[in-house]
Each structure stands twice: as structure tokens, then as C-alpha cells.
Coordinates of C-alpha atoms and ligand atoms in Angstrom, one line a residue:
X15 CA 124.1 80.6 68.2
X16 CA 121.4 78.8 70.1
X17 CA 118.6 81.0 71.1
X18 CA 118.2 81.7 74.7
X19 CA 114.7 80.6 76.5
X20 CA 113.1 83.5 78.3
X21 CA 110.1 82.8 80.3
X22 CA 107.9 85.3 82.0
X23 CA 104.4 86.3 82.1
X24 CA 101.5 87.7 84.2
X25 CA 98.7 86.4 86.5
X26 CA 95.1 87.3 85.3
X27 CA 93.7 88.7 88.4
X28 CA 93.7 92.0 86.9
X29 CA 91.9 93.0 83.7
X30 CA 93.9 95.7 82.7
X31 CA 97.4 96.1 82.0
X32 CA 99.0 99.6 83.0
X33 CA 101.9 101.7 82.3
X34 CA 103.7 100.1 85.3
X35 CA 103.4 96.8 83.6
X36 CA 104.5 98.2 80.2
X37 CA 107.5 99.9 81.3
X38 CA 108.1 97.5 84.3
X39 CA 108.4 94.6 82.1
X40 CA 106.6 94.3 78.7
X41 CA 108.6 96.8 76.9
X42 CA 111.7 94.5 77.5
X43 CA 109.8 91.4 76.4
X44 CA 109.1 93.2 73.3
X45 CA 112.6 94.0 72.7
X46 CA 114.2 90.5 73.6
X47 CA 111.5 88.7 71.6
X48 CA 113.1 88.7 68.2
X49 CA 116.6 87.3 69.2
X50 CA 115.5 84.7 71.8
X51 CA 112.7 82.3 72.3
X52 CA 110.1 83.8 74.7
X53 CA 107.3 82.1 76.4
X54 CA 104.5 84.2 77.9
X55 CA 102.6 82.3 80.7
X56 CA 99.2 83.6 81.6
X57 CA 99.2 82.0 85.1
X58 CA 95.5 81.5 85.5
X59 CA 96.1 78.4 88.2
X60 CA 98.2 80.9 90.2
X61 CA 95.5 83.6 89.9
X62 CA 92.8 81.4 91.9
X63 CA 94.9 81.8 95.0
X64 CA 93.5 85.4 95.3
X65 CA 90.6 85.5 92.7
X66 CA 88.0 82.8 93.2
X67 CA 85.7 83.9 90.3
X68 CA 86.6 81.8 87.3
X69 CA 84.7 84.1 85.0
X70 CA 86.9 87.0 85.8
X71 CA 90.1 84.9 85.4
X72 CA 88.7 83.7 81.9
X73 CA 87.7 87.2 80.8
X74 CA 91.2 88.4 81.9
X75 CA 93.1 85.7 80.1
X76 CA 91.3 87.2 76.7
X77 CA 92.0 90.8 77.7
X78 CA 95.7 90.5 78.6
X79 CA 96.4 88.5 75.5
X80 CA 94.8 91.3 73.5
X81 CA 96.7 93.9 75.4
X82 CA 100.1 91.9 74.9
X83 CA 99.5 91.9 71.1
X84 CA 98.3 95.6 70.8
X85 CA 101.6 96.6 72.8
X86 CA 103.9 94.7 70.4
X87 CA 104.2 91.1 71.4
X88 CA 104.4 89.2 68.1
X89 CA 103.3 85.6 68.0
X90 CA 105.9 85.0 65.2
X91 CA 108.5 84.9 67.9
X92 CA 106.5 84.5 71.2
X93 CA 104.3 81.7 72.3
X94 CA 101.5 82.9 74.8
X95 CA 100.1 79.9 76.8
X96 CA 97.7 79.3 79.5
X97 CA 98.9 77.7 82.5
X98 CA 96.2 75.5 83.5
X99 CA 96.1 73.9 79.8
X100 CA 99.4 72.5 80.7
X101 CA 98.9 70.0 83.5
X102 CA 102.4 68.7 83.2
X103 CA 103.5 71.9 85.0
X104 CA 101.9 70.4 87.9
X105 CA 103.9 67.6 88.0
X106 CA 107.0 69.6 88.6
X107 CA 105.3 71.8 91.0
X108 CA 104.4 69.0 93.3
X109 CA 107.7 67.3 92.9
X110 CA 109.4 70.7 93.8
X111 CA 107.2 71.0 96.9
X112 CA 109.6 68.3 98.5
X113 CA 112.4 70.6 98.4
X114 CA 111.1 73.4 100.2
X115 CA 109.5 74.0 103.9
X116 CA 107.1 76.5 105.5
X117 CA 110.0 78.7 106.7
X118 CA 111.7 78.9 103.4
X119 CA 108.3 80.1 101.8
X120 CA 107.4 82.8 104.4
X121 CA 110.6 84.4 104.0
X122 CA 109.3 86.0 100.7
X123 CA 108.4 89.5 101.2
X124 CA 105.1 89.4 99.3
X125 CA 103.8 86.4 101.1
X126 CA 105.1 87.6 104.4
X127 CA 103.1 90.8 104.0
X128 CA 99.9 89.0 102.9
X129 CA 100.2 86.8 105.9
X130 CA 100.8 89.4 108.3
X131 CA 97.8 91.3 106.9
X132 CA 95.8 88.2 107.2
X133 CA 94.6 88.5 103.8
X134 CA 95.6 85.8 101.7
X135 CA 96.7 82.7 103.6
X136 CA 95.8 79.7 101.4
X137 CA 98.6 77.2 100.5
X138 CA 98.6 78.0 96.8
X139 CA 99.6 81.3 97.5
X140 CA 101.9 80.3 100.0
X141 CA 103.7 77.9 97.7
X142 CA 103.5 80.1 94.7
X143 CA 107.2 80.5 94.3
X144 CA 107.2 76.8 94.0
X145 CA 104.8 76.9 91.1
X146 CA 106.7 79.7 89.6
X147 CA 110.0 77.4 89.8
X148 CA 107.8 74.8 87.7
X149 CA 107.0 77.4 85.2
X150 CA 110.6 78.6 84.8
X151 CA 112.5 75.0 85.0
X152 CA 110.2 73.1 83.1
X153 CA 111.0 75.4 80.1
X154 CA 114.9 75.0 81.0
X155 CA 114.7 78.7 81.0
X156 CA 117.9 80.9 80.7
X157 CA 116.3 84.3 81.7
X158 CA 113.1 85.7 82.8
X159 CA 112.1 89.3 82.6
X160 CA 110.2 90.6 85.8
X161 CA 109.8 94.0 87.5
X162 CA 111.6 94.6 90.9
X163 CA 108.9 93.2 93.1
X164 CA 109.2 89.9 91.7
X165 CA 113.1 89.5 92.0
X166 CA 112.8 87.7 95.6
X167 CA 110.5 85.0 94.0
X168 CA 113.2 84.2 91.3
X169 CA 115.9 84.0 93.8
X170 CA 113.8 81.4 95.5
X171 CA 113.3 79.5 92.2
X172 CA 117.1 79.5 91.9
X173 CA 117.4 78.2 95.5
X174 CA 115.0 75.4 94.4
X175 CA 116.9 74.6 91.4
X176 CA 120.2 74.3 93.4
X177 CA 118.3 71.8 95.8
X178 CA 116.9 69.8 93.2
X179 CA 120.3 69.7 91.4
X180 CA 122.0 68.5 94.6
X181 CA 119.4 65.7 94.9
X182 CA 120.4 64.8 91.2
X183 CA 124.1 65.0 91.8
X184 CA 124.2 67.2 88.7
X185 CA 123.9 70.7 87.4
X186 CA 120.5 69.8 85.7
X187 CA 118.9 73.2 86.1
X188 CA 120.8 76.3 85.4
X189 CA 120.5 79.4 87.2
X190 CA 117.8 81.4 85.7
X191 CA 119.2 85.0 85.1
X192 CA 117.0 87.9 85.8
X193 CA 116.4 90.7 83.2
X194 CA 115.3 93.5 84.9
X195 CA 112.4 95.3 83.2
X196 CA 113.3 98.5 84.9
X197 CA 115.7 99.7 87.4
X198 CA 113.1 101.0 89.8
X199 CA 109.6 99.7 90.7
X200 CA 107.1 102.1 88.7
X201 CA 105.2 103.8 91.5
X202 CA 101.6 104.7 91.7
X203 CA 100.0 108.1 90.9
X204 CA 100.3 109.0 94.6
X205 CA 104.0 108.2 94.7
X206 CA 103.5 105.9 97.9
X207 CA 103.1 102.2 96.7
X208 CA 104.1 100.6 93.5
X209 CA 101.5 101.1 90.5
X210 CA 98.8 98.6 91.0
X211 CA 95.4 98.1 89.8
X212 CA 94.1 96.9 93.3
X213 CA 95.4 100.1 94.8
X214 CA 93.5 102.2 92.5
X215 CA 96.8 104.2 91.4
X216 CA 97.4 103.0 88.0
X217 CA 97.3 104.5 84.7
X218 CA 95.7 101.9 82.5
X219 CA 96.5 101.0 79.1
X220 CA 92.9 100.7 78.0
X221 CA 91.5 104.0 79.4
X222 CA 89.5 106.4 77.7
X223 CA 90.6 109.7 77.2
X224 CA 88.3 111.2 79.9
X225 CA 89.9 108.5 82.3
X226 CA 93.2 109.4 81.5
X227 CA 92.6 113.1 82.1
X228 CA 91.0 112.4 85.3
X229 CA 93.6 110.0 86.6
X230 CA 96.4 112.4 85.4
X231 CA 94.7 115.4 87.4
X232 CA 94.9 113.2 90.6
X233 CA 98.7 112.5 90.2
X234 CA 101.0 113.6 93.4
X235 CA 103.1 116.7 92.6
X236 CA 104.5 119.1 95.1
X237 CA 102.2 119.6 98.1
X238 CA 103.7 122.8 99.0
X239 CA 102.9 124.5 95.9
X240 CA 99.5 126.1 96.3
X241 CA 100.4 128.8 93.6
X242 CA 102.2 128.7 90.4
X243 CA 104.7 131.2 91.4
X244 CA 106.0 129.3 94.3
X245 CA 109.0 127.5 93.5
X246 CA 108.2 123.7 92.6
X247 CA 109.9 120.6 93.7
X248 CA 110.2 118.1 90.9
X249 CA 112.1 115.3 92.9
X250 CA 109.3 113.4 94.3
X251 CA 106.8 114.7 91.6
X252 CA 105.3 111.8 89.8
X253 CA 104.4 114.0 86.8
X254 CA 108.1 114.5 86.3
X255 CA 108.8 110.5 86.9
X256 CA 106.1 109.7 84.2
X257 CA 107.4 112.2 81.5
X258 CA 110.8 110.6 82.0
X259 CA 109.2 107.2 81.3
X260 CA 107.8 108.6 78.1
X261 CA 111.2 109.7 77.1
X262 CA 110.3 113.4 77.5
X263 CA 113.3 115.5 77.9
X264 CA 112.3 117.0 81.3
X265 CA 115.4 119.4 81.8
X266 CA 113.9 122.5 80.5
X267 CA 110.7 122.0 82.0
X268 CA 112.4 121.2 85.4
X269 CA 114.1 124.5 85.3
X270 CA 110.8 126.6 84.6
X271 CA 108.9 124.5 87.3
X272 CA 111.8 125.2 89.8
X273 CA 111.5 129.0 88.9
X274 CA 107.8 129.0 89.4
X275 CA 107.0 129.8 85.8
X276 CA 104.9 126.9 85.0
X277 CA 101.9 125.4 86.7
X278 CA 101.0 121.8 87.5
X279 CA 98.4 122.2 85.3
X280 CA 100.6 123.0 82.5
X281 CA 103.0 119.9 83.3
X282 CA 99.9 117.7 83.6
X283 CA 98.8 118.8 80.4
X284 CA 102.1 117.7 78.6
X285 CA 101.9 114.5 80.3
X286 CA 98.3 113.8 79.1
X287 CA 99.3 114.5 75.6
X288 CA 102.3 112.2 75.9
X289 CA 100.1 109.3 77.2
X290 CA 97.2 110.0 74.9
X291 CA 99.7 110.0 72.0
X292 CA 101.3 106.6 73.3
X293 CA 98.1 104.9 73.7
X294 CA 96.1 106.1 70.3
X295 CA 97.6 103.1 68.1
X296 CA 97.4 100.6 70.8
X297 CA 93.8 101.5 71.8
X298 CA 92.7 101.1 67.9
X299 CA 94.5 97.7 68.0
X300 CA 92.7 96.6 71.1
X301 CA 89.3 97.3 69.8
X302 CA 90.0 95.5 66.4
X303 CA 91.3 92.4 68.4
X304 CA 88.4 92.7 70.7
X305 CA 86.1 92.2 67.7
X306 CA 87.9 89.0 66.9
X307 CA 88.0 86.6 70.1
X308 CA 88.1 83.4 68.0
X309 CA 91.6 84.7 66.4
X310 CA 92.7 85.5 70.0
X311 CA 91.5 82.0 71.2
X312 CA 93.6 80.6 68.1
X313 CA 96.5 82.3 69.3
X314 CA 96.3 81.1 72.8
X315 CA 95.7 77.6 71.5
X316 CA 98.7 77.3 69.4
X317 CA 100.8 79.0 72.0
X318 CA 99.7 76.5 74.4
X319 CA 100.2 73.5 72.2
X320 CA 103.6 74.5 71.2
X321 CA 104.6 75.5 74.9
X322 CA 103.1 72.1 76.0
X323 CA 105.1 70.0 73.9
X324 CA 108.3 71.7 75.3
X325 CA 107.1 71.1 78.8
X326 CA 106.3 67.3 78.0
X327 CA 109.7 66.6 76.4
X328 CA 111.4 68.3 79.5
X329 CA 109.4 66.4 81.9
X330 CA 110.2 63.0 80.3
X331 CA 113.8 63.9 80.1
X332 CA 113.7 65.1 83.8
X333 CA 112.2 61.8 85.1
X334 CA 114.7 59.9 83.2
X335 CA 117.4 61.5 85.0
X336 CA 116.6 59.8 88.4
X337 CA 115.0 56.8 87.3
X338 CA 111.5 57.7 88.5
X339 CA 109.6 55.2 86.9
X340 CA 109.1 51.4 87.9
X341 CA 107.2 50.4 84.6
Ligands
LIG11 N1 103.7 85.6 89.5 C1 103.6 86.3 88.1 C2 102.8 87.7 88.3 O1 101.7 87.7 89.1 C3 103.2 85.7 86.7 C4 104.0 84.6 86.7 C5 103.8 83.2 86.9 C6 105.3 84.5 86.4 N2 104.8 82.2 86.8 C7 105.8 82.9 86.4 C8 106.4 85.5 86.1 C9 107.1 82.8 85.7 C10 107.6 85.1 85.7 C11 108.2 83.8 85.5 O2 102.6 88.6 87.4

């Protein structure tokens, strides 16, 4: 059977992946990479819409690649590539711009929110679902793997591809199906917003043991529980939520907590141990890769070269389909 094409990726606006990224999407990418063809985009062009410091973006490209590899992305199956190194993606992008209007774009909840807060309002940002359509459709992708917050964008991508299909008079692009990284958005340590580096509520993959300890101590538990023997509420308690993510069987712990037998200190201690155990081999690999940046660059170059050849082939084919060439 022909392998399915999956395209997904990250924007290098943050320099550290966090456990929200891991459980929200990367874990599924690792699972799916063997049986499918996975392309991982590091969207450095898209990143400029909200990060104008190119040195930061370039540094983050390397960091994200290192973290992908340390977490289990295997370049035997997966091509990791840099968006700006495939200029042909922009041809799809500008072409697709002809199929959207402003009102369509600002319906996207992320864009709507930023515009309302008057935070980011450049056209690169407002049109980023179109750029994402270019990323996905230029590979003729069958699937993408994204966290819950990215779903509205993929729905817009599918609307754009339908409009282009209409224009072409045939079902040229298939619907890109969503593999949902995780049923629920992974929330930050205060339980209010999604886990995000910029909100300072994330447990980062590449933290020191001390940083992990500090951040775990800050996790929102049960505000009414000032003493250990007050029956605890584990429902909106982020410690219990994270423990389940790390496959910890919480049923016994919940009972003890409810009965006021164990303290928040105790549940946090268990969580810390779980996180640290999980991170030991990953951090070891991160440190090894960091010493070998040439190797990382080689991986990016090879991944980009292979990906670019696919995009070029698909672009040629796409243009032929509606005779866009006078000579
Ligand atoms: N917007 C995504 C992020 O910020 C990155 C991205 C760019 C992407 N193009 C994509 C994700 C295509 C999935 C499919 O993380």
C-alpha cells in the first residue's frame, strides 16, 4: 500500500519545546513516522510574523531540530526541512491568496484574538492560514498532526483547497485529514490557558532539574486545601492531569488525596520524579547533539533537499493542470 503523506511542524518562535508540544503532537508524530511518509516543517518564514529577530529564529531552528531528534523523530523515515529554503512554497502561497478574502481570514480564532488585542496585525500573520495551506497542499498531504488549537486553521486549509479545486474543475487536492495530537489541549501549570512558552506556564523539555522542581512547585492544585487533612479536590488539579499524561495510574492517589491522607507536596514529588525520569535520556541526547551542530545542519540540508524536490515536482504538475504558462 502506498504510504500516506503527513505534513506537520512548528514555528521557531520559541526556543524550547515543552511537554505540551510533546503530548499534544510530537508523540503522535513519532508513532506515525514509520508507517507513513512524514515531513516536518520548521516554519521560519511564518515565524517572522511575530518574531523579528532573525538570530533568535535561526537559533531556534537548530534547537527545535535537536529536540525533535532527542524525543524520537528518526530521519530514516522523516524529512525535517526549513520553510524559507523552499522558495517554491511561496508560489503556492501567493497563488492561494487569490482564493481568500479578509473576512474569511479574520474568522480564524487565533487571528481574531490577536487583532482584538491589537497585538499582531501584519498581513503575514493574517494570511498565515494561506501559507499553511501552501505547506500542506504542496506536498499533496493526506494528513496533518496538530494540537486542538490548530484545528480551525486546517479547516480553513480545506476550504481553500476546495475553492482551488472548484477553479480547476476537478478534485485535484484531497481533503487533509487531521490526526489530533491529543483529545484535549494540554493546559499550562495554572490551569487557565494552554501551555505556552510565552505565557510562562510551561514545563520545558530542556529544563534543569532545579527548574523542573521550581515549576512543579508552582502548579495549580486545590486552592481550598490549606492543610493536608482537608479533603482534596483532584478534578481541576493540574498535578493529577500531568500525572495521567505520564501514564501514572492515579486512582489510588486520588483516593488518598480525597481522604486527606496525602499532601500536595507528596503528589508534586511523585510528578517531579516522573518528569525527571522521562527527561533523563532526552536531555542526554540534547547535550550530545548540541556539541555536533554540523551534524544537525546536515540533517536539515538533506531533509530540505528531499522535501524541495517533492514541492518542485508538485508545483510543475499543479501549473500544468490549468495551463499557467505562456512560454
Ligand atoms: N503554525 C504551526 C505552528 O505554529 C507551524 C506550521 C506551519 C504547520 N505550517 C504548518 C503545522 C502546516 C501543520 C501544518 O506551530
